[in-house]
């Protein structure tokens, strides 16, 4: 079935949804994106994603091309028209199309706005949550503004391929001997019932799932430390896991071939996954 895709004000069949070859997203990766999940036909944490989108655009001297309410209406219409029960909504905003020049195009150049959906039946019941991910580590060779959610995803993509080639599921990145994050998720370890995840800064994306999970953990009286941790500390941890809008809370059972804890998904990750899914479904719009 052909999806309905949103492009610059129009809802079109995906075959007719097109952007210019001069688009700066295509030529310069001059754009930002968001991925928001849908469960039971409702959107999870729309507000969090909208706030981060506005921040990403602002950091690149771009404005928000529409109001938050209009953006929510587009999300909702795509969910309805594409009959998304469980899935993802991808949004991308670029600086628009202009003759190729490193300098930004003149003020008033229309931005390109694209949204599409991906249906993922049973997204919340991913079998991997019962098995856990195997990760490898790679040096973090990305630029230094990873807090801006830009579409420069080649290095994370290479990381996933390196993981695949090594018989693993994903890669964690290391900078100055400390884990930064996963290729498309935030990284955590658990030691003596304390949840440890890297502090916010330019070195990682400020995950919307991360913010929610840390809030729920605190409400459940779980101990949280926001600080960096090394590969050795991660390999000696009781548990490890990642969070993202597409995987929620996902256990990690092996790092660079070494089992974490018992080598099976741990109780803290399982509990956080359950709380996150319950609370997010309740608040979904
Ligand atoms: N990735 N870190 C990186 C580098 C990411 O790309 C992502 C999200 C996250 C988690 O952020 P959030 O909890 O807001 O999804 C952390 C999305 C899912 C993607 O690129 O598909």
CSV table of C-alpha atoms and ligand atoms in Angstrom, one decimal:
chain,number,residue,atom,x,y,z
A,1,UNK,CA,0.0,0.0,0.0
A,2,UNK,CA,1.3,3.4,-0.9
A,3,UNK,CA,1.8,5.7,2.1
A,4,UNK,CA,0.6,9.3,2.3
A,5,UNK,CA,3.6,11.5,2.9
A,6,UNK,CA,3.7,15.2,3.9
A,7,UNK,CA,5.8,17.5,1.7
A,8,UNK,CA,5.8,21.2,2.1
A,9,UNK,CA,2.1,21.7,2.8
A,10,UNK,CA,0.8,18.8,0.7
A,11,UNK,CA,-0.3,15.2,1.7
A,12,UNK,CA,0.7,13.1,-1.3
A,13,UNK,CA,1.0,9.4,-2.3
A,14,UNK,CA,4.7,8.5,-1.7
A,15,UNK,CA,5.4,8.1,-5.4
A,16,UNK,CA,4.5,11.8,-5.9
A,17,UNK,CA,6.4,13.1,-2.8
A,18,UNK,CA,9.5,14.8,-4.1
A,19,UNK,CA,12.1,17.3,-3.1
A,20,UNK,CA,14.6,19.3,-5.2
A,21,UNK,CA,18.1,18.0,-6.1
A,22,UNK,CA,19.3,21.4,-4.9
A,23,UNK,CA,17.9,20.8,-1.4
A,24,UNK,CA,20.5,21.6,1.2
A,25,UNK,CA,19.6,18.5,3.1
A,26,UNK,CA,20.7,16.4,0.1
A,27,UNK,CA,23.8,18.5,-0.7
A,28,UNK,CA,25.1,19.6,2.7
A,29,UNK,CA,23.2,17.5,5.3
A,30,UNK,CA,21.9,20.9,6.3
A,31,UNK,CA,18.8,19.7,8.1
A,32,UNK,CA,17.4,18.2,11.3
A,33,UNK,CA,15.1,15.4,12.1
A,34,UNK,CA,12.9,13.7,14.7
A,35,UNK,CA,11.6,10.2,15.1
A,36,UNK,CA,8.5,9.9,17.2
A,37,UNK,CA,6.8,6.6,18.1
A,38,UNK,CA,3.2,5.7,17.8
A,39,UNK,CA,1.5,3.1,20.0
A,40,UNK,CA,-2.2,2.2,19.8
A,41,UNK,CA,-2.6,4.9,17.2
A,42,UNK,CA,-1.4,7.6,19.6
A,43,UNK,CA,1.8,9.7,19.6
A,44,UNK,CA,4.3,9.3,22.4
A,45,UNK,CA,5.9,12.4,23.9
A,46,UNK,CA,5.0,14.8,21.0
A,47,UNK,CA,5.8,17.8,23.2
A,48,UNK,CA,9.4,16.6,24.0
A,49,UNK,CA,10.2,16.0,20.3
A,50,UNK,CA,8.7,19.4,19.3
A,51,UNK,CA,10.8,21.2,21.9
A,52,UNK,CA,14.0,19.4,20.8
A,53,UNK,CA,13.2,20.1,17.2
A,54,UNK,CA,12.8,23.8,17.9
A,55,UNK,CA,16.1,23.8,19.7
A,56,UNK,CA,18.0,21.9,16.9
A,57,UNK,CA,16.7,24.4,14.4
A,58,UNK,CA,17.6,27.4,16.6
A,59,UNK,CA,21.2,26.1,17.0
A,60,UNK,CA,21.5,26.1,13.2
A,61,UNK,CA,20.0,29.6,12.8
A,62,UNK,CA,16.8,28.2,11.3
A,63,UNK,CA,13.3,29.0,12.4
A,64,UNK,CA,10.4,26.7,13.0
A,65,UNK,CA,8.3,26.8,9.8
A,66,UNK,CA,5.0,26.2,11.6
A,67,UNK,CA,3.3,26.3,15.0
A,68,UNK,CA,3.5,23.3,17.3
A,69,UNK,CA,-0.2,22.8,16.9
A,70,UNK,CA,0.0,22.7,13.1
A,71,UNK,CA,2.9,20.2,13.5
A,72,UNK,CA,0.8,18.0,15.8
A,73,UNK,CA,-2.1,18.1,13.3
A,74,UNK,CA,0.2,16.9,10.5
A,75,UNK,CA,1.5,14.0,12.7
A,76,UNK,CA,-2.1,13.0,13.6
A,77,UNK,CA,-3.4,13.2,10.0
A,78,UNK,CA,-0.5,10.9,8.8
A,79,UNK,CA,-1.3,8.4,11.6
A,80,UNK,CA,-4.9,8.4,10.6
A,81,UNK,CA,-4.5,8.3,6.8
A,82,UNK,CA,-1.8,5.6,7.0
A,83,UNK,CA,-3.7,3.6,9.6
A,84,UNK,CA,-0.7,3.4,11.9
A,85,UNK,CA,-1.5,1.4,15.1
A,86,UNK,CA,2.1,0.9,16.1
A,87,UNK,CA,5.0,2.6,14.3
A,88,UNK,CA,7.1,5.6,13.8
A,89,UNK,CA,6.8,9.1,12.4
A,90,UNK,CA,9.9,10.6,10.7
A,91,UNK,CA,10.2,14.3,10.3
A,92,UNK,CA,12.9,16.3,8.5
A,93,UNK,CA,13.3,20.0,8.1
A,94,UNK,CA,16.1,21.4,5.9
A,95,UNK,CA,17.3,24.9,5.0
A,96,UNK,CA,15.5,24.4,1.7
A,97,UNK,CA,16.6,24.4,-2.0
A,98,UNK,CA,19.1,26.9,-3.3
A,99,UNK,CA,22.0,27.0,-5.9
A,100,UNK,CA,24.9,25.1,-4.4
A,101,UNK,CA,26.9,27.5,-2.2
A,102,UNK,CA,28.5,26.9,1.2
A,103,UNK,CA,27.0,30.1,2.5
A,104,UNK,CA,23.4,29.9,3.6
A,105,UNK,CA,20.8,30.9,1.1
A,106,UNK,CA,19.1,34.3,1.5
A,107,UNK,CA,16.7,34.8,4.3
A,108,UNK,CA,13.2,33.9,3.3
A,109,UNK,CA,14.3,30.8,1.3
A,110,UNK,CA,11.5,28.3,2.1
A,111,UNK,CA,12.5,25.4,4.3
A,112,UNK,CA,11.8,21.9,3.1
A,113,UNK,CA,9.5,20.0,5.5
A,114,UNK,CA,8.9,16.3,5.1
A,115,UNK,CA,7.1,13.8,7.3
A,116,UNK,CA,6.4,10.1,6.7
A,117,UNK,CA,5.3,7.1,8.7
A,118,UNK,CA,6.6,3.6,9.1
A,119,UNK,CA,4.3,0.9,10.4
A,120,UNK,CA,5.8,-1.4,13.0
A,121,UNK,CA,3.2,-3.9,14.2
A,122,UNK,CA,4.0,-5.0,17.7
A,123,UNK,CA,6.7,-2.3,18.2
A,124,UNK,CA,6.3,-2.5,22.0
A,125,UNK,CA,6.6,-6.3,22.0
A,126,UNK,CA,10.0,-6.5,20.2
A,127,UNK,CA,11.4,-10.1,20.8
A,128,UNK,CA,14.8,-8.4,21.2
A,129,UNK,CA,13.7,-7.0,24.6
A,130,UNK,CA,13.7,-10.6,25.9
A,131,UNK,CA,17.1,-11.5,24.4
A,132,UNK,CA,19.1,-8.3,24.6
A,133,UNK,CA,21.5,-6.6,22.2
A,134,UNK,CA,25.1,-7.5,21.6
A,135,UNK,CA,27.2,-4.3,21.0
A,136,UNK,CA,30.7,-3.6,19.8
A,137,UNK,CA,32.6,-0.4,20.5
A,138,UNK,CA,34.0,2.0,18.0
A,139,UNK,CA,35.7,5.3,18.3
A,140,UNK,CA,33.3,8.3,18.3
A,141,UNK,CA,34.4,10.1,15.1
A,142,UNK,CA,31.3,12.3,14.8
A,143,UNK,CA,31.4,16.1,14.9
A,144,UNK,CA,31.2,17.8,18.3
A,145,UNK,CA,27.6,19.0,18.2
A,146,UNK,CA,25.8,15.7,18.7
A,147,UNK,CA,23.2,17.5,20.8
A,148,UNK,CA,21.8,18.9,17.5
A,149,UNK,CA,19.7,16.2,15.8
A,150,UNK,CA,21.1,16.7,12.3
A,151,UNK,CA,20.7,14.3,9.4
A,152,UNK,CA,24.5,13.7,9.2
A,153,UNK,CA,24.0,10.0,10.0
A,154,UNK,CA,26.7,8.4,7.8
A,155,UNK,CA,29.1,7.6,10.7
A,156,UNK,CA,26.3,6.0,12.8
A,157,UNK,CA,25.3,4.0,9.7
A,158,UNK,CA,28.9,2.8,9.3
A,159,UNK,CA,28.8,1.8,13.0
A,160,UNK,CA,25.7,-0.3,12.5
A,161,UNK,CA,27.4,-2.0,9.5
A,162,UNK,CA,30.6,-2.7,11.6
A,163,UNK,CA,28.4,-4.2,14.3
A,164,UNK,CA,26.7,-6.4,11.7
A,165,UNK,CA,30.0,-7.5,10.2
A,166,UNK,CA,31.1,-8.5,13.7
A,167,UNK,CA,27.9,-10.5,14.4
A,168,UNK,CA,26.6,-7.9,16.8
A,169,UNK,CA,23.5,-5.7,16.8
A,170,UNK,CA,24.8,-2.2,17.4
A,171,UNK,CA,27.8,-0.2,18.4
A,172,UNK,CA,28.6,2.0,21.4
A,173,UNK,CA,31.0,4.9,20.7
A,174,UNK,CA,34.0,5.9,22.7
A,175,UNK,CA,35.7,9.2,23.1
A,176,UNK,CA,38.5,10.0,25.6
A,177,UNK,CA,38.1,6.4,27.0
A,178,UNK,CA,34.5,7.1,27.9
A,179,UNK,CA,31.3,5.7,26.3
A,180,UNK,CA,29.4,8.5,24.6
A,181,UNK,CA,26.2,6.8,23.3
A,182,UNK,CA,25.0,4.2,20.9
A,183,UNK,CA,24.7,4.8,17.1
A,184,UNK,CA,21.1,5.7,17.5
A,185,UNK,CA,20.4,5.5,21.2
A,186,UNK,CA,21.6,6.6,24.6
A,187,UNK,CA,23.7,4.2,26.7
A,188,UNK,CA,23.3,3.1,30.3
A,189,UNK,CA,24.8,0.7,32.8
A,190,UNK,CA,23.5,-0.5,36.2
A,191,UNK,CA,25.9,-1.2,39.1
A,192,UNK,CA,24.7,-2.1,42.6
A,193,UNK,CA,21.2,-0.9,41.6
A,194,UNK,CA,22.4,2.5,40.5
A,195,UNK,CA,21.5,3.6,37.0
A,196,UNK,CA,24.5,5.3,35.3
A,197,UNK,CA,24.2,7.3,32.1
A,198,UNK,CA,26.4,10.0,30.5
A,199,UNK,CA,25.6,13.6,31.6
A,200,UNK,CA,24.1,15.9,29.0
A,201,UNK,CA,26.4,18.1,26.9
A,202,UNK,CA,27.5,18.6,23.2
A,203,UNK,CA,28.8,15.0,23.1
A,204,UNK,CA,25.5,13.2,23.0
A,205,UNK,CA,22.0,13.6,21.8
A,206,UNK,CA,19.6,14.7,24.6
A,207,UNK,CA,17.3,11.7,24.2
A,208,UNK,CA,13.6,12.3,24.7
A,209,UNK,CA,13.3,8.7,25.9
A,210,UNK,CA,16.3,9.3,28.2
A,211,UNK,CA,14.6,12.3,29.9
A,212,UNK,CA,11.4,10.3,30.4
A,213,UNK,CA,13.2,7.2,31.7
A,214,UNK,CA,15.3,9.2,34.2
A,215,UNK,CA,12.1,10.9,35.4
A,216,UNK,CA,10.3,7.6,35.9
A,217,UNK,CA,13.3,6.1,37.6
A,218,UNK,CA,13.5,8.9,40.1
A,219,UNK,CA,9.8,8.7,40.8
A,220,UNK,CA,10.2,4.9,41.4
A,221,UNK,CA,13.0,5.8,44.0
A,222,UNK,CA,15.7,4.3,41.8
A,223,UNK,CA,19.2,5.8,42.2
A,224,UNK,CA,20.5,7.6,39.1
A,225,UNK,CA,24.0,9.0,38.4
A,226,UNK,CA,24.5,11.2,35.3
A,227,UNK,CA,28.2,10.8,34.6
A,228,UNK,CA,30.4,9.3,32.0
A,229,UNK,CA,31.6,5.7,32.3
A,230,UNK,CA,34.3,3.6,30.6
A,231,UNK,CA,34.2,0.4,28.6
A,232,UNK,CA,35.8,-1.5,31.5
A,233,UNK,CA,33.2,-0.2,33.9
A,234,UNK,CA,30.4,-1.2,31.4
A,235,UNK,CA,31.8,-4.7,31.0
A,236,UNK,CA,32.0,-5.1,34.8
A,237,UNK,CA,28.4,-3.7,35.3
A,238,UNK,CA,25.5,-5.8,36.5
A,239,UNK,CA,23.3,-4.7,33.6
A,240,UNK,CA,23.4,-2.4,30.5
A,241,UNK,CA,20.7,-1.0,28.3
A,242,UNK,CA,19.9,1.6,25.7
A,243,UNK,CA,17.0,3.9,25.1
A,244,UNK,CA,15.5,5.6,22.0
A,245,UNK,CA,12.1,6.4,20.6
A,246,UNK,CA,12.2,3.3,18.4
A,247,UNK,CA,13.4,0.8,20.9
A,248,UNK,CA,12.1,2.3,24.2
A,249,UNK,CA,14.3,0.6,26.8
A,250,UNK,CA,16.3,-2.2,25.3
A,251,UNK,CA,18.7,-4.5,27.3
A,252,UNK,CA,22.4,-4.9,26.3
A,253,UNK,CA,23.8,-8.3,27.2
A,254,UNK,CA,27.2,-8.3,25.6
A,255,UNK,CA,29.9,-5.6,25.0
A,256,UNK,CA,32.8,-6.4,22.7
A,257,UNK,CA,32.2,-10.1,23.1
A,258,UNK,CA,32.1,-10.0,26.9
A,259,UNK,CA,28.9,-10.8,28.8
A,260,UNK,CA,27.4,-8.1,30.9
A,261,UNK,CA,26.3,-9.5,34.3
A,262,UNK,CA,24.7,-12.9,33.6
A,263,UNK,CA,24.6,-12.3,29.9
A,264,UNK,CA,20.9,-12.0,30.0
A,265,UNK,CA,18.5,-9.1,30.2
A,266,UNK,CA,18.5,-7.7,33.7
A,267,UNK,CA,15.6,-6.8,36.1
A,268,UNK,CA,16.3,-3.0,36.2
A,269,UNK,CA,16.1,-2.7,32.4
A,270,UNK,CA,12.9,-4.9,32.3
A,271,UNK,CA,11.3,-2.7,35.0
A,272,UNK,CA,12.2,0.5,33.3
A,273,UNK,CA,10.8,-0.7,30.0
A,274,UNK,CA,7.5,-1.7,31.7
A,275,UNK,CA,7.2,1.7,33.5
A,276,UNK,CA,8.2,3.6,30.4
A,277,UNK,CA,5.7,1.9,28.2
A,278,UNK,CA,2.9,2.1,30.7
A,279,UNK,CA,3.4,5.8,31.5
A,280,UNK,CA,4.0,6.9,27.9
A,281,UNK,CA,0.9,5.1,26.7
A,282,UNK,CA,-1.1,6.9,29.3
A,283,UNK,CA,0.2,10.3,28.3
A,284,UNK,CA,0.2,9.7,24.5
A,285,UNK,CA,-1.8,12.0,22.3
B,1,LIG,N1,17.7,8.0,17.2
B,1,LIG,N2,21.4,9.2,20.5
B,1,LIG,C1,21.4,9.2,19.1
B,1,LIG,C2,22.7,9.4,18.4
B,1,LIG,C3,20.2,9.0,18.4
B,1,LIG,O1,20.2,9.0,17.1
B,1,LIG,C4,19.0,8.8,19.1
B,1,LIG,C5,17.6,8.6,18.4
B,1,LIG,C6,19.0,8.8,20.6
B,1,LIG,C7,17.8,8.6,21.4
B,1,LIG,O2,17.0,9.8,21.3
B,1,LIG,P1,15.4,9.6,21.5
B,1,LIG,O3,15.2,8.9,22.9
B,1,LIG,O4,14.9,11.0,21.5
B,1,LIG,O5,14.9,8.8,20.4
B,1,LIG,C8,20.2,9.0,21.2
B,1,LIG,C9,16.5,7.9,16.4
B,1,LIG,C10,15.5,7.0,17.1
B,1,LIG,C11,16.8,7.5,15.0
B,1,LIG,O6,17.7,8.1,14.5
B,1,LIG,O7,16.1,6.7,14.4
